[in-house]
Amino acid sequence: MSLVLTRFREAPLSAWIGIALVLLIGLAAIFAPLLAPFPETEVVGPQYSPWAAPYYLGTDALGRDVLSRMIYGARNTVGIALLTTVLAFLLGAAFGLLAATLGGWVDTVASRVVDVLMAVPSLIFALLVLTITGTSVVALILVIAVLDSTRVYRLSRAVAQGILTMDYVEVARMRGEGLFWIIRREVLPNAAAPLIAEFGLRFCFVFLFISALSFLGLGLQPPIADWGSMVRESAKLISFADFSTWQTATFGLAPLLPAGAIAILTVAVNLIVDWVLHLASGLEE
Amino acid sequence: MSPILKIILSRLAMGFLTLLIVSVLIFSAIELLPGDIATETLGQSATEETVAAFKERFNLNEPMHLRYLYWLQDAIHGDFGVSLSNQRPIAELIASRAENTFFLAGYAALIAVPVALVLGMLAALYRNTAFDKGVSGATLAAISFPEFFVAYILVLIFSVALGWFPSLSSVDAGIGLGERLYRTFLPALTLTLIVVAHMMRMTRAAIINLLALPYVEMAHLKGMRRWRVIAVHALPNALAPIINVVALNLAYLVVGVVLVEVVFVYPGLGQLLVDSVSNRDVPIVQAACLIFAATYILLNMAADILSIIANPRLLHPR
Amino acid sequence: MTDATDLLLDIRHLTIEGKSGGQWHPIVKGVDLTLRRGEILGLIGESGAGKSTLGLAAMGYTKSGCRIAGGRIRFDGQDLVGASARTLRGLRGKRIAYVAQSAAAAFNPAYRLIRQYCEAPVRHGVMSRAEAERDAVQLYREMQLPSPDEIGFRYPHQVSGGQLQRAMTAMAMACRPDLIIFDEPTTALDVTTQIEVLAAIRKVVREHHTAAIYITHDLAVVAQMADRIKVLLKGDEVEEAETRRMLSDPREDYTKSLWAVRDFRRSPPQPVPEAAPMLELAGIDASYGAAKVLDGINLSVNRGETVAVVGESGSGKSTAARVIMGLLQPDRGEVRLDGIALPATSRRRPKDLQRRVQMIHQMADTALNPKHRIREVLGRPLEFFLGLRRDARERRIRELLSMIELDPDRFIDRLPAELSGGQKQRVCIARALAAEPEFIICDEVTSALDQIVAEGILRLLDRLQREMGLTYLFITHDLATVRSIADTVVVMQKGRIVEQGPKDAMFQPPHHPYTELLLSSVPEMDPDWLDRVLEERRAAC
């Protein structure tokens, strides 16, 4: 435990910035109802109010408070992305580790299925499936989780295969240890660092993916507040940005607020991932 | 048969097999659609005769595997059937849009590939300098940003603030190449920025791996000039990884185009695909997905084969 | 001292530092080195001695992440420290050349050998392409390469390791340099190949009167090659002397200990009269895919003895170990323990059988899980095989650590990364002992270790055998190890056993021709050994 603390103390500034931003957005998501000045979907004022109290970030085309929707948006978008990533991870890592450890036909079948799923770009695949299922939140989560689990499968299988060729696994096999003991005690502790880093990267990918679908109008559906949809709803305003006064300029910046929030969260997670990967490579030495 | 020919043929076979399996997946989409496609299309009020005629016309009475074969045969000949929403032939709808999409992707690729390769090599050569760190930071940001964020920033700067380029890329068959390049500059620049970041990072990593190899050090110890070591000793061996990097990103480009087309309201295949998904116009979605998937698979297959050819161990067997 | 005009290389108080963990640490600590024209200096030391770093510094070169922190390097009157890149380029490849340890990695896979040969002479303006190609064939002939006229037109992967190493020496000779740095050029080769390469290198270097720095960890090799020997330890010079004096009369304790390593002989155990052998391999055939690796192996091991299986790479000796352990299923034949046939795969063997036969791997680094502390490494087999828990297990872990001469209090909570190479191998031995086995396979257990450390491991294994009545199957390519520890020797070649018998008989003529070749190829500490063997082989032809 003290080792973990030391690592934290030695973390570079970039990692600290990442951690702080993720914490900030995480807190906003958890305590959204307490923090948001107005409800998520209610019309609370005139349309297109400028950035001034009580609408600190103005109101949208229907007169809903943008700041409140940003805060609820964090909850909805991040929550769904997190759930999807966890699902993708459980699915991909479980199959990847099993395929690597068991080998044989399990490995062959699983790997071929993954090959086919990965032969088509995820976005195209997702669009095809969403045409059939329609745009419900459950369909969205399941489709993206399955598509994304293919990358997790590839990585965890490769990492596990690398570990399984090590002599210490051979020693365990010669001792007569069972399959799950080997996965739990020999493989997992050594696969942890790359898998944690991968979790961060996958989260970014899923988060961007959901935002992109929402932006296309195929993800989370109105009136739910969600950053991708908010970009879509206010996209046209950018052409009316006018830098002559502060008020007119903020008006045109409307789509950049949610888009910037998406960018900031992904950058923050990437900064943490870089640090974790750096730590992992340092531990190898 | 020489072993390299054998490997190439097997990769070709694998590629086409994958394409075939994917086409089955895409075809079965229409089968999985809830409800009956005839009533769905013609509406609840359609008479039995019209439904029967519709089914006859689209071979809906045939078993599924036969319908797949008809569909595939037609698709290969460029006939994707008619749109469910407006009954127009899909081939007609798609032709000019596909052309626009490939034009935009090609435009971006022409800028992105040389820029990314040069930047990647420079970053690898001058690694851990301020230049390298600056480029790495910028690429990390570009990778993390969603496509539409990059797009809107560019619009804000070049279109709204400076007024140099249009924020909407409307093109039609009548305009000349110069005008077309001008109007599609911002979408192409958006795609370029995103793809360059990925491609540059991967090129840098590939070159750095290579520079640590003993034979590169040996070339230094033979008193060779720095540029000669890179150009003669490192680059020919970097071909395979670089080919893979380029192909991967070109494939990504073809997909990234979908979002960028929507931002700039560009009349391409991606925009059509997104609209059709909203309308649940399955035949169009199938056609567009098939074109995107085929491009992606063929690009990856080409990269695979090129990097096999670039491997001296396979090219000159024992 | 030396005549000023005769002095080729003069290194004074050279300090080289390497960066690790953000800080600079010295690798070479103020070493002096002089070399006259045509002279061969042997640089010898264990891993981490700084001998390769020093060798590269003679070319004014440091690996990335290293820097010259002080001192002077003067080559033929020219200062190399702080010299311009242009000056250094003019010397490298033309007047100072380099021969790397792994020729397979040091040749560019994309070009034919002769093209790489011609690069230095053509680029340095020494000769034209056509002249260089003619010259290459000449040097390939001098290096005794087969079909010298056409071998240059092959790609590196089409040529064997020993031939590549000779082709690289020819390439180094291309501009007829004044100095060649040989960085462990034969370490990766089998002994029978090594002797050919050594002979070829020595011949060409002497005939062209080229000075050389010959870096190696093998004393017997350096004895054949060098006029003078310099011994390094952790970046410091220990001593330096003319070869014969250094071999016969080392002054420093460290040098003496290096010399003494090869003299270890274990006292032969009391012969145990026993009718049946403990472990038998009967008619074993095994293959990897289509490639047959073992062909009709019959082998028996008596209780309490040490059987050494010797062979070069590809002889199938490690495969035999895998078959015994049940990691590879043989195509034919069976393995018997105390007369009872063992199931072919380890998964089908009862726990008690698995407990009785243990194996120790070559690379202790990969044989220990980096995330498991020593308590866990040793505790698991105790719990698994013997059902020991809590206090009983803890007590036994401490006993085991004492047995392998590691202080339990200091080591029990360590991770493998916090151990030295020799300590890791000791922990692997303790893990095998934890199962309370009767039979242990030692697969090249000392070949990744420095000689002094390796000797410590051999002595430990010997002591444990006497105390616990263990039986060893020792797999090795090193005949010095065989001499030290074996009772019975089995010689393998290309998947077959070519000869087996008691050690003393095996080291006495008459031999099977392959055993003869193997035995006569092992370098000896005598500086005249190489001449003598070559002479004998010539006479035999």
XYZ file of N, CA and C in Angstrom, chain C residues 40-222:
549
model
N 47.109 -7.719 -29.671
C 45.746 -8.116 -29.314
C 45.602 -8.079 -27.802
N 44.659 -7.264 -27.356
C 44.412 -7.142 -25.922
C 43.104 -7.857 -25.589
N 43.150 -8.744 -24.611
C 41.926 -9.402 -24.157
C 41.318 -8.608 -23.018
N 40.005 -8.270 -23.161
C 39.292 -7.596 -22.062
C 38.381 -8.634 -21.451
N 38.559 -8.900 -20.155
C 37.775 -9.972 -19.570
C 37.101 -9.499 -18.300
N 35.919 -10.029 -18.039
C 35.179 -9.638 -16.849
C 33.798 -10.259 -16.897
N 33.097 -10.188 -15.764
C 31.755 -10.758 -15.717
C 30.760 -9.717 -16.213
N 29.467 -10.060 -16.224
C 28.487 -9.084 -16.699
C 28.502 -7.872 -15.776
N 28.363 -6.675 -16.371
C 28.409 -5.447 -15.595
C 29.818 -4.944 -15.345
N 30.830 -5.575 -15.963
C 32.207 -5.129 -15.752
C 32.517 -3.874 -16.563
N 31.709 -3.583 -17.585
C 31.938 -2.409 -18.418
C 32.850 -2.679 -19.588
N 33.048 -3.967 -19.925
C 34.026 -4.270 -20.970
C 33.529 -3.883 -22.359
N 32.244 -4.102 -22.648
C 31.720 -3.692 -23.957
C 31.704 -2.178 -24.082
N 31.300 -1.499 -23.001
C 31.274 -0.031 -23.015
C 32.667 0.518 -23.305
N 33.675 -0.088 -22.674
C 35.056 0.347 -22.885
C 35.487 0.077 -24.327
N 35.097 -1.094 -24.841
C 35.450 -1.455 -26.211
C 34.871 -0.462 -27.210
N 33.577 -0.115 -27.039
C 32.943 0.841 -27.955
C 33.579 2.218 -27.828
N 34.002 2.561 -26.601
C 34.619 3.882 -26.396
C 35.893 4.016 -27.221
N 36.565 2.914 -27.502
C 37.771 2.959 -28.326
C 37.454 3.446 -29.735
N 36.148 3.411 -30.114
C 35.750 3.954 -31.408
C 35.165 5.345 -31.233
N 35.271 5.907 -30.027
C 34.673 7.203 -29.752
C 33.159 7.124 -29.708
N 32.617 5.942 -29.420
C 31.177 5.718 -29.490
C 30.643 5.321 -28.121
N 29.495 5.873 -27.762
C 28.809 5.385 -26.568
C 27.381 5.029 -26.956
N 26.820 4.018 -26.305
C 25.429 3.644 -26.582
C 24.535 4.795 -26.151
N 23.298 4.859 -26.712
C 22.405 5.943 -26.314
C 22.065 5.758 -24.840
N 22.016 6.876 -24.113
C 21.809 6.811 -22.670
C 23.122 6.734 -21.904
N 24.255 6.779 -22.621
C 25.561 6.779 -21.954
C 26.338 8.026 -22.396
N 27.314 8.450 -21.576
C 28.139 9.588 -21.980
C 29.538 9.422 -21.398
N 30.498 10.023 -22.100
C 31.856 10.036 -21.582
C 31.944 11.196 -20.599
N 32.230 10.893 -19.327
C 32.186 11.931 -18.300
C 33.577 12.475 -17.980
N 34.625 11.797 -18.449
C 35.958 12.308 -18.170
C 37.005 11.401 -18.774
N 38.225 11.958 -18.913
C 39.316 11.166 -19.442
C 39.574 11.452 -20.896
N 40.470 10.672 -21.482
C 40.974 10.976 -22.818
C 41.049 9.689 -23.607
N 40.705 9.731 -24.877
C 40.883 8.579 -25.768
C 41.696 9.082 -26.944
N 42.894 8.557 -27.131
C 43.715 9.022 -28.237
C 44.005 7.837 -29.150
N 43.569 7.966 -30.425
C 43.792 6.915 -31.405
C 44.780 7.445 -32.428
N 45.951 6.829 -32.523
C 46.982 7.214 -33.478
C 47.220 8.725 -33.447
N 47.291 9.267 -32.226
C 47.587 10.676 -32.069
C 46.396 11.608 -32.133
N 45.207 11.075 -32.482
C 44.018 11.924 -32.607
C 43.148 11.772 -31.364
N 42.685 12.882 -30.820
C 41.785 12.799 -29.675
C 40.385 12.447 -30.139
N 39.766 11.448 -29.524
C 38.415 11.051 -29.930
C 37.345 11.680 -29.054
N 37.694 12.030 -27.799
C 36.708 12.676 -26.935
C 36.541 14.107 -27.425
N 35.316 14.462 -27.773
C 35.062 15.813 -28.258
C 35.432 16.007 -29.718
N 35.858 14.944 -30.413
C 36.155 15.087 -31.837
C 34.863 15.301 -32.602
N 34.952 15.952 -33.773
C 33.751 16.222 -34.557
C 33.180 14.919 -35.094
N 31.871 14.943 -35.386
C 31.210 13.763 -35.927
C 31.899 13.328 -37.217
N 32.369 14.319 -37.978
C 33.004 14.047 -39.260
C 34.308 13.271 -39.065
N 35.130 13.704 -38.092
C 36.382 13.014 -37.793
C 36.107 11.573 -37.394
N 35.120 11.398 -36.484
C 34.813 10.060 -35.991
C 34.326 9.165 -37.129
N 33.464 9.734 -37.990
C 32.955 8.955 -39.122
C 34.100 8.485 -40.003
N 35.095 9.362 -40.179
C 36.240 9.014 -41.027
C 37.052 7.864 -40.461
N 37.027 7.719 -39.135
C 37.801 6.637 -38.517
C 37.008 5.328 -38.479
N 35.721 5.429 -38.131
C 34.896 4.237 -37.930
C 34.698 3.498 -39.246
N 34.892 2.200 -39.197
C 34.698 1.398 -40.396
C 35.923 1.422 -41.288
N 36.720 2.524 -41.228
C 37.894 2.622 -42.088
C 39.158 2.235 -41.319
N 39.364 2.863 -40.162
C 40.580 2.560 -39.411
C 40.307 1.783 -38.124
N 39.073 1.900 -37.636
C 38.669 1.094 -36.477
C 37.372 0.386 -36.851
N 37.336 -0.922 -36.731
C 36.135 -1.660 -37.117
C 35.609 -2.444 -35.920
N 34.369 -2.917 -36.074
C 33.677 -3.526 -34.941
C 33.050 -4.845 -35.370
N 33.191 -5.870 -34.538
C 32.530 -7.156 -34.783
C 31.625 -7.431 -33.587
N 30.310 -7.549 -33.856
C 29.329 -7.633 -32.773
C 29.095 -9.072 -32.321
N 28.454 -9.212 -31.168
C 28.214 -10.543 -30.611
C 27.286 -11.366 -31.490
N 26.131 -10.759 -31.861
C 25.182 -11.521 -32.659
C 25.253 -11.052 -34.105
N 25.909 -11.849 -34.948
C 26.026 -11.462 -36.356
C 24.659 -11.451 -37.005
N 23.779 -12.353 -36.564
C 22.451 -12.429 -37.174
C 21.694 -11.123 -36.980
N 21.921 -10.435 -35.844
C 21.212 -9.185 -35.600
C 21.964 -7.999 -36.176
N 23.283 -8.140 -36.365
C 24.088 -6.988 -36.776
C 24.168 -6.838 -38.292
N 23.745 -7.860 -39.032
C 23.622 -7.701 -40.484
C 22.226 -7.211 -40.805
N 22.136 -6.258 -41.725
C 20.832 -5.750 -42.146
C 20.113 -6.825 -42.958
N 18.910 -7.236 -42.541
C 18.227 -8.335 -43.231
C 17.832 -7.996 -44.670
N 17.865 -6.711 -45.040
C 17.351 -6.322 -46.349
C 18.383 -6.421 -47.472
N 19.666 -6.617 -47.134
C 20.699 -6.584 -48.183
C 21.566 -7.836 -48.185
N 22.119 -8.144 -49.369
C 23.042 -9.264 -49.488
C 24.325 -8.957 -48.723
N 25.012 -10.027 -48.292
C 26.217 -9.855 -47.484
C 27.247 -8.979 -48.186
N 27.445 -9.208 -49.467
C 28.544 -8.522 -50.156
C 28.249 -7.039 -50.303
N 26.956 -6.695 -50.433
C 26.605 -5.279 -50.525
C 26.954 -4.577 -49.208
N 26.706 -5.279 -48.089
C 27.030 -4.692 -46.793
C 28.543 -4.641 -46.594
N 29.235 -5.646 -47.175
C 30.699 -5.643 -47.126
C 31.251 -4.406 -47.835
N 30.707 -4.134 -49.026
C 31.260 -3.059 -49.855
C 30.954 -1.667 -49.319
N 29.953 -1.559 -48.453
C 29.508 -0.230 -48.030
C 30.656 0.620 -47.475
N 31.394 0.066 -46.505
C 32.460 0.860 -45.869
C 33.573 1.215 -46.858
N 34.188 0.246 -47.573
C 35.281 0.625 -48.480
C 34.851 1.605 -49.567
N 33.628 1.458 -50.117
C 33.197 2.358 -51.183
C 32.894 3.741 -50.612
N 32.129 3.788 -49.523
C 31.739 5.079 -48.931
C 32.945 5.839 -48.377
N 33.930 5.104 -47.855
C 35.112 5.785 -47.317
C 36.120 6.096 -48.414
N 35.790 5.736 -49.671
C 36.659 6.052 -50.793
C 37.945 5.243 -50.830
N 37.927 4.055 -50.224
C 39.139 3.233 -50.212
C 39.284 2.489 -51.533
N 38.167 1.983 -52.056
C 38.227 1.302 -53.350
C 36.879 1.393 -54.057
N 36.878 1.004 -55.331
C 35.640 1.031 -56.096
C 34.814 -0.190 -55.742
N 33.559 -0.159 -56.161
C 32.651 -1.257 -55.892
C 33.203 -2.577 -56.437
N 33.718 -2.556 -57.676
C 34.196 -3.788 -58.287
C 35.412 -4.328 -57.534
N 36.323 -3.415 -57.171
C 37.499 -3.849 -56.400
C 37.070 -4.447 -55.068
N 36.124 -3.771 -54.419
C 35.675 -4.236 -53.116
C 35.074 -5.633 -53.218
N 34.302 -5.884 -54.290
C 33.687 -7.199 -54.438
C 34.743 -8.279 -54.636
N 35.770 -7.953 -55.444
C 36.856 -8.931 -55.639
C 37.562 -9.194 -54.315
N 37.791 -8.112 -53.594
C 38.485 -8.200 -52.318
C 37.674 -9.028 -51.308
N 36.347 -8.846 -51.360
C 35.474 -9.567 -50.437
C 35.649 -11.074 -50.617
N 35.623 -11.505 -51.877
C 35.755 -12.935 -52.146
C 37.087 -13.455 -51.590
N 38.132 -12.643 -51.779
C 39.450 -13.001 -51.262
C 39.415 -13.190 -49.742
N 38.778 -12.220 -49.056
C 38.724 -12.310 -47.597
C 37.813 -13.445 -47.126
N 36.716 -13.666 -47.853
C 35.849 -14.796 -47.503
C 36.652 -16.091 -47.576
N 37.550 -16.158 -48.575
C 38.378 -17.359 -48.714
C 39.324 -17.457 -47.523
N 39.947 -16.325 -47.178
C 40.853 -16.332 -46.028
C 40.129 -16.740 -44.752
N 38.857 -16.352 -44.631
C 38.081 -16.691 -43.440
C 37.554 -18.125 -43.514
N 37.992 -18.866 -44.533
C 37.623 -20.264 -44.699
C 36.113 -20.469 -44.785
N 35.438 -19.536 -45.459
C 34.007 -19.704 -45.680
C 33.785 -20.650 -46.847
N 32.771 -21.498 -46.779
C 32.492 -22.403 -47.907
C 32.018 -21.605 -49.115
N 32.345 -22.054 -50.288
C 32.063 -21.382 -51.572
C 32.145 -19.854 -51.480
N 33.378 -19.350 -51.288
C 33.582 -17.905 -51.108
C 33.122 -17.083 -52.304
N 33.059 -17.676 -53.485
C 32.677 -16.902 -54.670
C 31.213 -16.501 -54.639
N 30.384 -17.335 -54.014
C 28.949 -17.029 -54.102
C 28.297 -16.731 -52.760
N 28.995 -16.996 -51.652
C 28.324 -16.825 -50.358
C 27.929 -15.372 -50.112
N 28.701 -14.430 -50.688
C 28.398 -13.012 -50.508
C 27.087 -12.593 -51.132
N 26.584 -13.391 -52.076
C 25.354 -13.013 -52.750
C 24.127 -13.569 -52.056
N 24.332 -14.088 -50.831
C 23.182 -14.554 -50.067
C 22.741 -13.458 -49.098
N 21.496 -13.611 -48.627
C 20.978 -12.718 -47.585
C 21.357 -13.297 -46.226
N 21.467 -12.432 -45.211
C 21.927 -12.902 -43.904
C 21.157 -14.123 -43.375
N 19.826 -14.144 -43.576
C 19.066 -15.257 -42.998
C 19.289 -16.564 -43.745
N 20.021 -16.491 -44.855
C 20.285 -17.722 -45.621
C 21.611 -18.362 -45.240
N 22.303 -17.775 -44.234
C 23.645 -18.234 -43.874
C 23.650 -18.632 -42.395
N 24.426 -19.669 -42.039
C 24.408 -20.138 -40.653
C 25.163 -19.185 -39.735
N 24.937 -19.340 -38.409
C 25.490 -18.420 -37.419
C 27.002 -18.308 -37.447
N 27.691 -19.460 -37.512
C 29.148 -19.441 -37.509
C 29.703 -18.790 -38.769
N 29.033 -19.044 -39.894
C 29.480 -18.447 -41.157
C 29.245 -16.945 -41.155
N 28.087 -16.530 -40.594
C 27.787 -15.100 -40.516
C 28.842 -14.378 -39.693
N 29.244 -15.014 -38.583
C 30.222 -14.381 -37.709
C 31.545 -14.188 -38.462
N 31.909 -15.174 -39.299
C 33.141 -15.044 -40.092
C 32.974 -13.986 -41.174
N 31.758 -13.946 -41.785
C 31.501 -12.929 -42.811
C 31.587 -11.532 -42.196
N 31.172 -11.408 -40.922
C 31.243 -10.087 -40.284
C 32.685 -9.704 -40.000
N 33.503 -10.681 -39.634
C 34.921 -10.373 -39.438
C 35.547 -9.940 -40.760
N 35.174 -10.621 -41.850
C 35.671 -10.218 -43.170
C 35.245 -8.782 -43.464
N 33.971 -8.461 -43.137
C 33.470 -7.111 -43.383
C 34.264 -6.084 -42.577
N 34.607 -6.458 -41.338
C 35.393 -5.542 -40.507
C 36.776 -5.314 -41.113
N 37.320 -6.335 -41.796
C 38.654 -6.245 -42.387
C 38.656 -5.455 -43.696
N 37.463 -5.139 -44.225
C 37.353 -4.638 -45.593
C 38.297 -3.477 -45.893
N 38.389 -2.499 -44.991
C 39.257 -1.348 -45.240
C 40.646 -1.577 -44.657
N 40.956 -2.795 -44.287
C 42.222 -3.123 -43.620
C 42.461 -2.140 -42.460
N 41.605 -2.177 -41.456
C 41.711 -1.206 -40.359
C 42.954 -1.467 -39.518
N 43.316 -0.466 -38.708
C 44.420 -0.647 -37.778
C 43.970 -1.384 -36.520
N 42.680 -1.273 -36.229
C 42.173 -1.821 -34.973
C 40.779 -2.413 -35.194
N 40.549 -3.614 -34.631
C 39.201 -4.187 -34.663
C 38.766 -4.459 -33.226
N 37.516 -4.103 -32.911
C 36.953 -4.432 -31.609
C 36.107 -5.689 -31.783
N 36.464 -6.772 -31.125
C 35.649 -7.990 -31.159
C 34.850 -8.046 -29.858
N 33.512 -7.931 -29.963
C 32.677 -7.913 -28.763
C 32.004 -9.278 -28.589
N 32.615 -10.153 -27.824
C 32.095 -11.508 -27.574
C 31.663 -12.197 -28.877
N 32.540 -12.304 -29.874
C 32.074 -12.783 -31.180
C 31.669 -14.256 -31.205
N 32.080 -15.047 -30.225
C 31.726 -16.476 -30.307
C 30.803 -16.919 -29.183
N 30.356 -15.984 -28.351
C 29.561 -16.367 -27.185
C 28.274 -17.094 -27.556
N 27.646 -16.683 -28.661
C 26.349 -17.263 -29.015
C 26.495 -18.570 -29.798
N 27.718 -19.008 -30.055
C 27.913 -20.173 -30.923
C 28.129 -21.454 -30.118
N 27.846 -22.591 -30.736
C 28.164 -23.883 -30.134
C 29.676 -24.092 -30.153
N 30.183 -24.952 -29.253
C 31.645 -25.103 -29.160
C 32.287 -25.583 -30.445
N 31.641 -26.502 -31.142
C 32.282 -27.033 -32.355
C 32.339 -25.976 -33.456
N 31.390 -25.028 -33.434
C 31.430 -23.916 -34.385
C 32.425 -22.866 -33.910
N 32.442 -22.657 -32.591
C 33.300 -21.625 -32.013
C 34.755 -21.818 -32.414
N 35.219 -23.061 -32.388
C 36.638 -23.300 -32.649
C 37.002 -22.891 -34.071
N 36.097 -23.133 -35.026
C 36.357 -22.724 -36.414
C 36.455 -21.208 -36.520
N 35.510 -20.523 -35.850
C 35.497 -19.067 -35.930
C 36.743 -18.491 -35.270
N 37.098 -19.044 -34.096
C 38.300 -18.566 -33.404
C 39.526 -18.700 -34.293
N 39.657 -19.876 -34.909
C 40.828 -20.118 -35.748
C 40.880 -19.126 -36.901
N 39.699 -18.896 -37.531
C 39.660 -17.996 -38.685
C 39.974 -16.560 -38.277
N 39.394 -16.128 -37.161
C 39.636 -14.752 -36.707
C 41.128 -14.568 -36.422
N 41.720 -15.537 -35.695
C 43.112 -15.361 -35.294
C 44.032 -15.313 -36.512
N 43.719 -16.184 -37.462
C 44.557 -16.236 -38.659
C 44.549 -14.897 -39.389
N 43.351 -14.383 -39.639
C 43.266 -13.188 -40.465
C 43.839 -11.971 -39.742
N 43.609 -11.893 -38.430
C 44.116 -10.758 -37.670
C 45.649 -10.775 -37.629
N 46.211 -11.950 -37.463
C 47.676 -12.049 -37.414
C 48.303 -11.777 -38.769
N 47.710 -12.350 -39.817
C 48.298 -12.192 -41.145
C 48.311 -10.739 -41.589
N 47.264 -9.995 -41.196
C 47.207 -8.599 -41.621
C 47.806 -7.660 -40.577
N 48.352 -8.237 -39.527
C 49.000 -7.456 -38.485
C 48.057 -6.364 -37.951
N 46.800 -6.769 -37.693
C 45.794 -5.833 -37.199
C 45.766 -5.894 -35.676
N 45.725 -4.717 -35.051
C 45.556 -4.702 -33.602
C 44.102 -5.013 -33.271
N 43.863 -5.591 -32.098
C 42.481 -5.943 -31.752
C 42.259 -5.838 -30.254
N 41.027 -5.497 -29.904
C 40.583 -5.625 -28.518
C 39.569 -6.755 -28.522
N 39.845 -7.812 -27.794
C 38.986 -8.982 -27.818
C 38.254 -9.065 -26.490
N 36.920 -8.833 -26.543
C 36.114 -8.789 -25.324
C 35.433 -10.139 -25.127
N 35.553 -10.713 -23.951
C 34.879 -11.982 -23.693
C 34.776 -12.215 -22.191
N 33.920 -13.171 -21.798
C 33.887 -13.556 -20.393
C 34.577 -14.907 -20.229
N 35.039 -15.482 -21.356
C 35.576 -16.840 -21.331
C 37.103 -16.798 -21.324
N 37.687 -17.190 -20.191
C 39.135 -17.135 -20.035
C 39.864 -17.985 -21.048
N 39.344 -19.190 -21.289
C 40.039 -20.108 -22.181
C 40.086 -19.546 -23.598
N 38.999 -18.858 -23.990
C 38.976 -18.251 -25.325
C 40.020 -17.141 -25.405
N 40.013 -16.274 -24.398
C 40.920 -15.135 -24.455
C 42.372 -15.600 -24.413
